[in-house]
């Protein structure tokens, strides 16, 4: 299997827009604002020389830019006093309702949309160590469950699990298999052969969703979609399904394109949030 | 602090405009920005245009007012990412929110303030949700008290001196509350029936010092019989996070711990719980 790409796509730096009509810009301030934006890169601290090199300016200009940002509280010196790091004044951008949304809250609106399309159960699950746990449920009548009876489900043993597992790095998948063999059987159709699991991972990556025929709950069919961040790491999975007499294979496959449209919108918003790290070897609570 | 010769004085008013747009209750117009900051309207327009071109503010799609743009979101994301404990805790917070059905938060100390690093909403009615990025004096809520009670003794004494100096509360009362939190291992505020209570457990390093706290906030804490189960889920989450921290303790240092707490000034939300 090919390792998944985890690098983030290119970002537009400030000050790069083509000049538009309007009053002239303050060029020195444009440089300062561009300098501040440099602290959003992977590198968290800068010395003056490397900062000058990053921005393509002289050391003197870099020193003045950092001095201004230091004076304004947007950067601070690190513990050595020689390097500069992002300052906490940036918190002002989170005031007045500009704060972030958690992925769990973000998913609710889309889960209701999926329930209206399917008239089935819709659940949101997250990875926790080598398992998946369900933390939100909307029932076929559109009610958000007051009680979620979460049971840790191994990352191979349900479509939600595999929707998450498939979007981990290959090394993490192999670590999971190494730590989990023999793969636990939950129903007669649970995947327990590591080779079949690897094949399933390839299929889920290609299709963008995972299917489960009674492999987690006897008598029920489910389809699960991953919820991913900008780098393709999984936040969790949204699963739609119900009793096989009602949520038949035919009905499920007929609705998958509509589910996929909703999930595309959800993932567009989810990409703005970073997925939490996953510690495969850690036990679930 | 930069000296006059090393800073760019003309940027100061640009940042004033940016701060006004960021903190105004409603998106301001160019005229409101000029009036509020006492700038000539042409200067305000120039500053607005500079910030727009640099991706920090944008015109509201249906009006001539200004709102924050994407670069500010990138910066707040970068700031939150500096606290490695946030990334390591989010899954556990969601788990606790699922178990308790109540809103769950992660709080760290930034100077003498509690800073909310993450908020996960529960299923139950949300009472006064705590926004990410909000700050409050550490004794102003259970989540701050759970941190304050497990700071090194000398630091707690400095905190009480700061409270006394700034007339922010009664140090003796705070001290008594901290002793209670230390004895029981968690902080609980507003436990009256039907009140939105807050229950917080510290996340501690191997030396026993608090790095952060997990708090559950909601009406169900007003029912005494609910508390043991909620407390158990919060304690379990805190212990799991502590396990992760012990694997790489250096990664989880507070990135602003080297600054003197007395020099850090944050806007303070009203007292909670």
XYZ file of C-alpha atoms in Angstrom:
558
model
C 0.000 0.000 0.000
C 1.174 3.519 -0.694
C 1.613 5.775 2.316
C -1.000 8.488 2.365
C 0.042 11.990 1.619
C 0.108 14.000 4.825
C 1.600 17.265 3.683
C -0.713 20.232 3.736
C -1.606 22.014 0.543
C 0.021 25.347 -0.217
C -1.310 28.378 1.507
C -1.767 31.832 0.152
C 0.508 34.220 1.925
C -0.725 37.674 2.774
C 0.318 40.485 0.493
C 0.314 38.290 -2.603
C -2.977 39.449 -4.034
C -2.879 41.505 -7.189
C -3.301 45.182 -6.485
C -6.930 46.206 -6.698
C -8.625 49.557 -6.860
C -8.699 51.460 -3.605
C -6.451 53.575 -1.459
C -2.726 52.719 -1.467
C -1.539 50.152 1.033
C 0.972 50.887 3.766
C 3.927 48.893 2.416
C 5.849 48.624 5.675
C 2.719 47.327 7.395
C 2.179 44.766 4.633
C 5.646 43.418 5.425
C 4.880 43.295 9.167
C 1.599 41.466 8.507
C 3.359 39.031 6.210
C 5.994 38.512 8.903
C 3.280 37.716 11.452
C 1.708 35.175 9.108
C 5.061 33.357 8.923
C 4.342 32.050 12.410
C 1.556 29.853 11.001
C 4.113 27.597 9.312
C 5.229 24.250 10.733
C 8.300 25.989 12.198
C 7.249 27.485 15.517
C 10.250 29.664 16.376
C 12.705 31.760 14.400
C 16.074 33.408 14.885
C 16.516 36.774 13.110
C 18.708 35.329 10.319
C 16.390 32.463 9.436
C 13.409 34.790 9.605
C 15.132 37.147 7.132
C 15.874 34.206 4.833
C 12.292 32.936 5.030
C 10.850 36.318 4.055
C 13.612 37.197 1.581
C 14.473 40.454 3.367
C 17.588 41.860 5.017
C 18.472 40.980 8.603
C 17.925 44.602 9.568
C 14.414 44.584 8.117
C 13.677 41.260 9.825
C 14.911 42.663 13.141
C 12.620 45.696 12.778
C 9.638 43.537 11.805
C 10.164 41.219 14.769
C 10.701 44.221 17.049
C 7.364 45.672 15.976
C 5.542 42.371 16.460
C 7.239 41.927 19.851
C 6.187 45.414 20.886
C 2.596 44.702 19.816
C 2.550 41.373 21.699
C 2.027 39.240 18.596
C 5.357 37.496 19.145
C 7.313 36.671 22.305
C 10.918 35.666 22.887
C 11.452 32.006 23.727
C 13.046 30.764 26.952
C 16.562 31.322 25.550
C 15.730 34.937 24.705
C 17.289 34.492 21.262
C 14.401 33.198 19.205
C 10.916 34.487 18.487
C 7.612 32.611 18.794
C 3.945 33.378 18.252
C 2.542 35.507 21.092
C -0.728 35.134 22.942
C -2.143 38.467 21.733
C -3.421 36.398 18.799
C -6.156 35.336 21.248
C -7.912 38.590 20.406
C -8.977 36.988 17.126
C -11.046 34.499 19.133
C -13.076 37.133 20.956
C -16.553 38.345 19.975
C -17.758 34.964 18.755
C -14.878 34.257 16.390
C -14.008 31.057 18.280
C -13.696 27.641 16.708
C -16.249 24.836 16.514
C -15.490 21.328 17.731
C -15.828 18.500 15.214
C -18.597 16.890 17.278
C -20.716 20.034 17.084
C -19.895 20.485 13.408
C -21.156 16.993 12.542
C -24.625 17.370 14.067
C -26.104 19.497 11.270
C -24.905 17.026 8.635
C -26.035 14.001 10.636
C -29.568 15.410 10.639
C -29.339 15.854 6.851
C -28.246 12.219 6.458
C -31.085 11.056 8.725
C -33.632 12.969 6.607
C -32.291 11.292 3.453
C -32.109 7.773 4.921
C -34.738 7.740 7.726
C -32.245 5.488 9.524
C -29.859 5.722 12.465
C -26.910 8.058 11.953
C -23.966 7.897 14.351
C -20.715 9.776 14.793
C -17.779 7.786 16.137
C -14.210 8.701 17.007
C -11.019 6.655 17.278
C -9.695 6.101 20.767
C -6.535 4.011 20.957
C -7.103 0.793 18.955
C -10.885 1.172 19.109
C -13.749 3.240 17.858
C -16.341 4.698 20.236
C -19.664 6.221 19.249
C -20.316 9.590 20.837
C -23.425 10.845 19.018
C -26.525 9.112 17.691
C -29.533 10.412 15.764
C -32.337 7.868 15.599
C -34.628 7.152 12.598
C -37.115 9.730 13.925
C -34.490 12.468 13.969
C -34.019 12.576 17.739
C -30.533 13.070 19.089
C -30.026 10.343 21.655
C -29.845 11.421 25.261
C -27.822 8.338 26.151
C -25.091 6.845 23.990
C -24.324 3.271 24.944
C -20.785 3.285 23.673
C -18.887 0.055 23.515
C -15.299 0.170 22.245
C -15.257 -1.537 18.836
C -11.887 -2.717 17.445
C -10.698 -0.738 14.422
C -11.229 -3.709 12.063
C -14.652 -4.813 13.234
C -17.240 -2.376 11.871
C -17.588 -0.159 8.793
C -17.082 2.933 10.993
C -13.884 1.386 12.347
C -12.580 0.632 8.861
C -13.546 4.095 7.558
C -11.151 5.431 10.206
C -8.482 2.721 9.975
C -8.199 3.114 6.196
C -7.206 6.762 6.502
C -4.401 6.153 8.964
C -0.832 5.866 7.717
C 0.180 2.401 6.485
C 2.635 2.096 9.382
C -0.175 2.714 11.866
C -2.383 0.110 10.150
C 0.416 -2.439 10.365
C 0.993 -1.539 14.020
C -2.720 -2.067 14.665
C -2.660 -5.474 12.966
C 0.510 -6.477 14.832
C -0.997 -5.545 18.204
C -4.463 -6.973 17.468
C -3.898 -10.391 15.868
C -5.788 -12.632 16.188
C -8.395 -10.115 15.011
C -11.441 -10.384 17.247
C -14.587 -11.879 15.699
C -17.812 -10.146 16.742
C -20.275 -11.716 14.287
C -19.871 -14.466 11.681
C -19.090 -11.847 8.997
C -16.453 -9.849 10.890
C -13.155 -9.579 8.961
C -10.557 -11.536 10.940
C -7.955 -12.278 8.247
C -5.208 -9.573 8.172
C -4.826 -9.947 4.393
C -8.561 -9.417 3.858
C -8.354 -6.371 6.125
C -5.506 -4.911 4.017
C -7.589 -5.503 0.887
C -10.576 -3.824 2.550
C -8.379 -0.802 3.403
C -7.414 -0.448 -0.266
C -11.086 -0.691 -1.273
C -12.226 1.917 1.267
C -9.483 4.320 0.178
C -10.587 3.912 -3.448
C -14.330 4.247 -2.858
C -14.229 6.749 0.029
C -16.602 4.759 2.239
C -16.845 1.400 4.051
C -19.730 -1.060 3.937
C -20.732 -3.488 6.663
C -23.130 -6.401 6.219
C -23.962 -7.626 9.710
C -20.278 -7.596 10.675
C -20.860 -5.552 13.812
C -24.577 -6.073 14.501
C -26.334 -9.200 13.237
C -29.337 -8.260 11.103
C -28.194 -4.733 10.173
C -26.454 -3.050 7.235
C -24.328 0.053 7.539
C -22.307 2.435 5.380
C -19.625 4.647 6.925
C -17.813 7.712 5.656
C -14.623 9.172 7.136
C -14.535 12.737 8.463
C -11.090 14.060 7.546
C -8.909 17.068 8.265
C -6.930 19.063 5.719
C -4.057 16.572 5.672
C -6.356 13.554 5.249
C -6.167 12.398 8.876
C -9.430 11.064 10.333
C -11.403 13.000 12.934
C -13.864 10.107 13.048
C -16.571 8.481 10.943
C -20.248 9.029 10.248
C -22.255 5.811 9.851
C -25.759 5.410 8.434
C -27.717 2.189 8.745
C -30.454 0.043 10.199
C -32.171 -3.375 10.044
C -31.420 -5.177 6.785
C -35.124 -5.655 6.012
C -35.571 -1.874 6.026
C -32.108 -0.633 5.021
C -31.612 -3.132 2.232
C -28.441 -3.342 0.143
C -30.377 -1.895 -2.819
C -31.626 1.059 -0.792
C -28.164 1.653 0.674
C -26.399 1.722 -2.724
C -29.121 3.912 -4.226
C -28.601 6.492 -1.465
C -24.783 6.456 -1.312
C -24.372 9.274 -3.920
C -26.645 11.533 -1.829
C -24.767 10.596 1.356
C -21.476 11.345 -0.410
C -22.678 14.842 -1.386
C -23.513 15.637 2.242
C -20.184 14.206 3.395
C -18.299 16.342 0.880
C -19.832 19.442 2.456
C -19.087 18.170 5.972
C -15.487 17.397 5.051
C -15.075 20.850 3.536
C -15.756 22.321 6.979
C -13.948 19.551 8.872
C -10.774 20.259 6.894
C -10.435 23.570 8.760
C -9.958 21.697 12.053
C -6.938 19.553 12.892
C -7.699 15.917 13.722
C -6.473 14.747 17.116
C -3.474 12.429 17.240
C -4.255 8.717 17.491
C -2.277 6.463 19.800
C -2.878 2.954 18.473
C -1.098 1.250 21.351
C -3.073 3.061 24.026
C -5.992 1.399 25.785
C -9.464 2.869 25.499
C -10.976 4.139 28.753
C 10.304 45.213 24.561
C 11.526 46.676 21.282
C 13.180 50.078 21.323
C 11.878 53.018 19.287
C 14.579 52.465 16.692
C 13.657 48.815 16.104
C 9.913 49.113 15.718
C 7.801 50.324 12.902
C 5.588 53.031 14.435
C 3.313 53.304 11.398
C 2.081 49.761 11.959
C 0.656 50.597 15.367
C -2.591 52.094 14.066
C -2.962 49.228 11.596
C -2.994 46.835 14.552
C -5.458 49.142 16.349
C -7.846 48.758 13.402
C -7.331 44.999 13.402
C -8.032 44.789 17.140
C -11.172 46.884 16.805
C -12.538 44.648 14.023
C -11.630 41.553 16.093
C -13.267 42.682 19.319
C -16.265 44.758 18.176
C -19.635 43.238 19.098
C -20.874 43.868 15.526
C -18.799 44.180 12.343
C -17.812 47.874 12.093
C -17.951 50.156 9.042
C -15.028 52.307 7.885
C -16.658 55.392 9.426
C -17.114 53.626 12.776
C -13.479 52.520 12.710
C -12.299 56.070 11.973
C -14.555 57.540 14.694
C -13.617 55.007 17.340
C -9.869 55.230 16.732
C -9.934 58.988 16.053
C -8.306 58.540 12.656
C -8.878 60.679 9.541
C -11.221 58.712 7.269
C -8.569 58.510 4.529
C -6.098 57.012 7.006
C -8.716 54.510 8.176
C -9.436 53.523 4.562
C -5.730 53.052 3.921
C -5.371 50.850 6.990
C -8.470 48.838 6.069
C -7.181 48.346 2.534
C -3.773 47.221 3.857
C -5.424 44.653 6.129
C -7.744 43.490 3.343
C -4.905 43.066 0.864
C -2.949 41.133 3.488
C -5.806 38.707 4.172
C -6.541 39.785 7.747
C -9.953 41.413 7.271
C -12.611 41.260 4.544
C -15.696 43.192 3.654
C -18.881 41.525 4.866
C -20.542 39.889 1.833
C -23.823 41.800 2.186
C -22.764 45.113 3.707
C -19.980 47.662 3.794
C -18.824 46.418 7.199
C -15.631 44.520 7.984
C -15.015 41.109 9.509
C -11.934 39.025 10.247
C -10.557 37.032 7.300
C -8.848 33.675 6.932
C -5.339 34.654 8.022
C -6.576 35.374 11.543
C -8.049 31.856 11.710
C -4.691 30.439 10.618
C -3.000 32.386 13.400
C -5.390 31.214 16.117
C -5.008 27.660 14.848
C -1.215 28.056 15.098
C -1.534 29.454 18.626
C -3.728 26.571 19.824
C -1.329 24.094 18.190
C 1.446 25.472 20.434
C -0.300 23.776 23.357
C 0.432 20.103 22.609
C -1.836 19.081 25.472
C -4.835 20.267 23.436
C -4.202 17.809 20.609
C -3.612 14.974 23.059
C -6.817 15.745 24.978
C -9.480 16.343 22.334
C -10.551 12.719 21.903
C -10.859 12.312 25.653
C -12.885 15.507 25.961
C -15.322 14.207 23.348
C -15.536 10.947 25.229
C -16.322 12.730 28.510
C -18.905 14.932 26.750
C -20.508 11.729 25.445
C -20.449 10.086 28.879
C -21.701 13.069 30.861
C -23.941 14.564 28.138
C -22.589 17.928 29.311
C -20.229 20.484 27.862
C -16.601 19.589 28.531
C -13.631 21.955 28.457
C -9.856 21.908 28.667
C -8.218 24.780 30.558
C -4.565 25.738 31.004
C -2.944 28.518 33.003
C -1.643 31.436 30.962
C -0.030 33.805 33.426
C -2.552 34.194 36.238
C -5.462 33.421 33.963
C -7.291 30.272 33.001
C -7.373 29.952 29.233
C -10.015 27.715 27.631
C -8.155 25.645 25.036
C -11.018 23.415 23.875
C -14.775 23.139 24.344
C -16.862 20.111 23.347
C -20.602 20.603 23.606
C -22.740 17.923 25.251
C -26.215 16.746 24.270
C -27.933 18.482 27.186
C -28.983 22.109 26.952
C -25.899 24.233 26.817
C -25.825 26.741 29.624
C -23.439 29.619 29.082
C -20.931 27.756 26.859
C -17.303 28.676 27.389
C -15.780 29.781 24.072
C -12.331 28.565 23.112
C -9.834 31.371 23.739
C -11.791 32.898 26.621
C -9.875 33.748 29.775
C -10.661 34.363 33.428
C -8.762 34.872 36.691
C -7.736 31.386 37.852
C -9.918 31.444 40.958
C -12.947 32.474 38.846
C -14.222 28.944 38.165
C -13.728 25.272 39.037
C -11.553 24.670 35.958
C -9.091 27.361 37.112
C -9.196 26.280 40.752
C -8.311 22.695 39.779
C -5.129 24.069 38.161
C -4.349 26.651 40.828
C -4.625 24.136 43.682
C -1.865 22.007 42.198
C 0.680 24.664 41.260
C 3.933 24.795 43.266
C 3.278 26.450 46.654
C 5.424 29.502 45.921
C 3.491 30.158 42.736
C 0.133 29.921 44.524
C 1.359 32.487 47.040
C 2.383 34.807 44.199
C -1.069 34.362 42.719
C -2.739 35.349 45.986
C -0.485 38.419 46.167
C -1.591 39.332 42.624
C -5.258 38.944 43.622
C -4.680 41.147 46.668
C -2.814 43.799 44.668
C -5.494 43.992 41.989
C -8.398 43.639 44.422
C -9.820 40.655 42.542
C -11.086 38.646 45.496
C -10.505 37.581 49.097
C -7.192 35.691 49.304
C -8.093 33.876 52.551
C -11.304 32.544 51.070
C -9.442 31.453 47.927
C -6.800 29.757 50.082
C -9.482 27.813 51.985
C -11.107 26.748 48.701
C -7.744 25.583 47.359
C -7.146 23.466 50.479
C -10.531 21.816 49.884
C -9.704 21.139 46.213
C -6.324 19.657 47.185
C -7.970 17.368 49.737
C -10.663 16.009 47.407
C -8.601 16.050 44.189
C -11.164 17.978 42.166
C -13.009 21.320 42.164
C -16.769 21.745 42.188
C -18.608 25.037 41.890
C -22.294 25.951 42.153
C -23.581 22.574 43.209
C -27.077 23.882 43.941
C -30.052 22.114 42.403
C -30.813 23.372 38.865
C -27.732 25.575 38.807
C -25.157 25.104 36.051
C -22.381 23.547 38.089
C -18.813 22.919 37.030
C -16.694 19.962 38.078
C -12.990 20.033 37.206
C -10.133 17.570 37.618
C -6.455 18.551 37.209
C -4.161 16.954 34.634
C -0.829 16.649 36.428
C 2.757 15.849 35.515
C 4.888 13.260 37.328
C 5.888 15.875 39.908
C 2.212 16.354 40.732
C 1.973 19.874 39.300
C -1.108 20.745 37.291
C -0.615 21.339 33.569
C -4.298 21.772 32.776
C -7.763 20.720 33.886
C -10.748 18.961 32.356
C -14.102 20.371 33.409
C -17.691 19.277 32.876
C -20.245 22.047 33.035
C -24.013 21.661 33.111
C -27.224 21.327 35.061
C -26.928 17.585 35.682
C -24.206 18.342 38.238
C -26.951 19.922 40.341
C -28.283 16.397 40.965
C -25.992 14.924 43.594
C -26.477 11.323 42.468
C -25.122 12.163 38.981
C -21.792 13.412 40.270
C -19.928 10.142 41.026
C -20.393 8.848 37.478
C -19.417 12.175 35.899
C -16.438 12.488 38.243
C -15.326 8.948 37.344
C -15.365 9.703 33.604
C -13.440 12.971 34.063
C -10.856 11.326 36.326
C -10.429 8.461 33.836
C -9.864 10.947 31.000
C -7.361 12.961 33.070
C -5.381 9.811 33.930
C -5.283 8.763 30.254
C -3.992 12.160 29.195
C -1.399 12.033 31.971
C -0.295 8.682 30.528
C 0.231 10.277 27.122
C 2.137 13.190 28.675
C 4.480 10.850 30.529
C 5.644 9.391 27.218
C 7.065 12.762 26.096
C 6.920 15.243 28.986
C 9.017 17.921 27.242
C 6.475 18.214 24.415
C 3.717 19.160 26.823
C 5.347 22.142 28.534
C 3.204 25.254 28.532
C 4.808 27.394 25.777
C 4.420 30.590 27.823
C 5.658 29.277 31.183
C 8.969 31.108 30.801
C 7.213 34.490 30.874
C 6.588 36.189 34.200
C 2.871 35.691 35.017
C 2.695 39.259 36.304
C 3.465 40.603 32.814
C 0.651 38.712 31.058
C -2.585 40.631 30.620
C -5.656 38.976 29.147
C -9.266 40.129 28.874
C -11.253 38.600 31.729
C -14.679 37.029 31.277
C -17.246 37.446 34.088
C -16.828 35.079 37.071
C -18.190 31.603 36.332
C -20.099 29.027 38.284
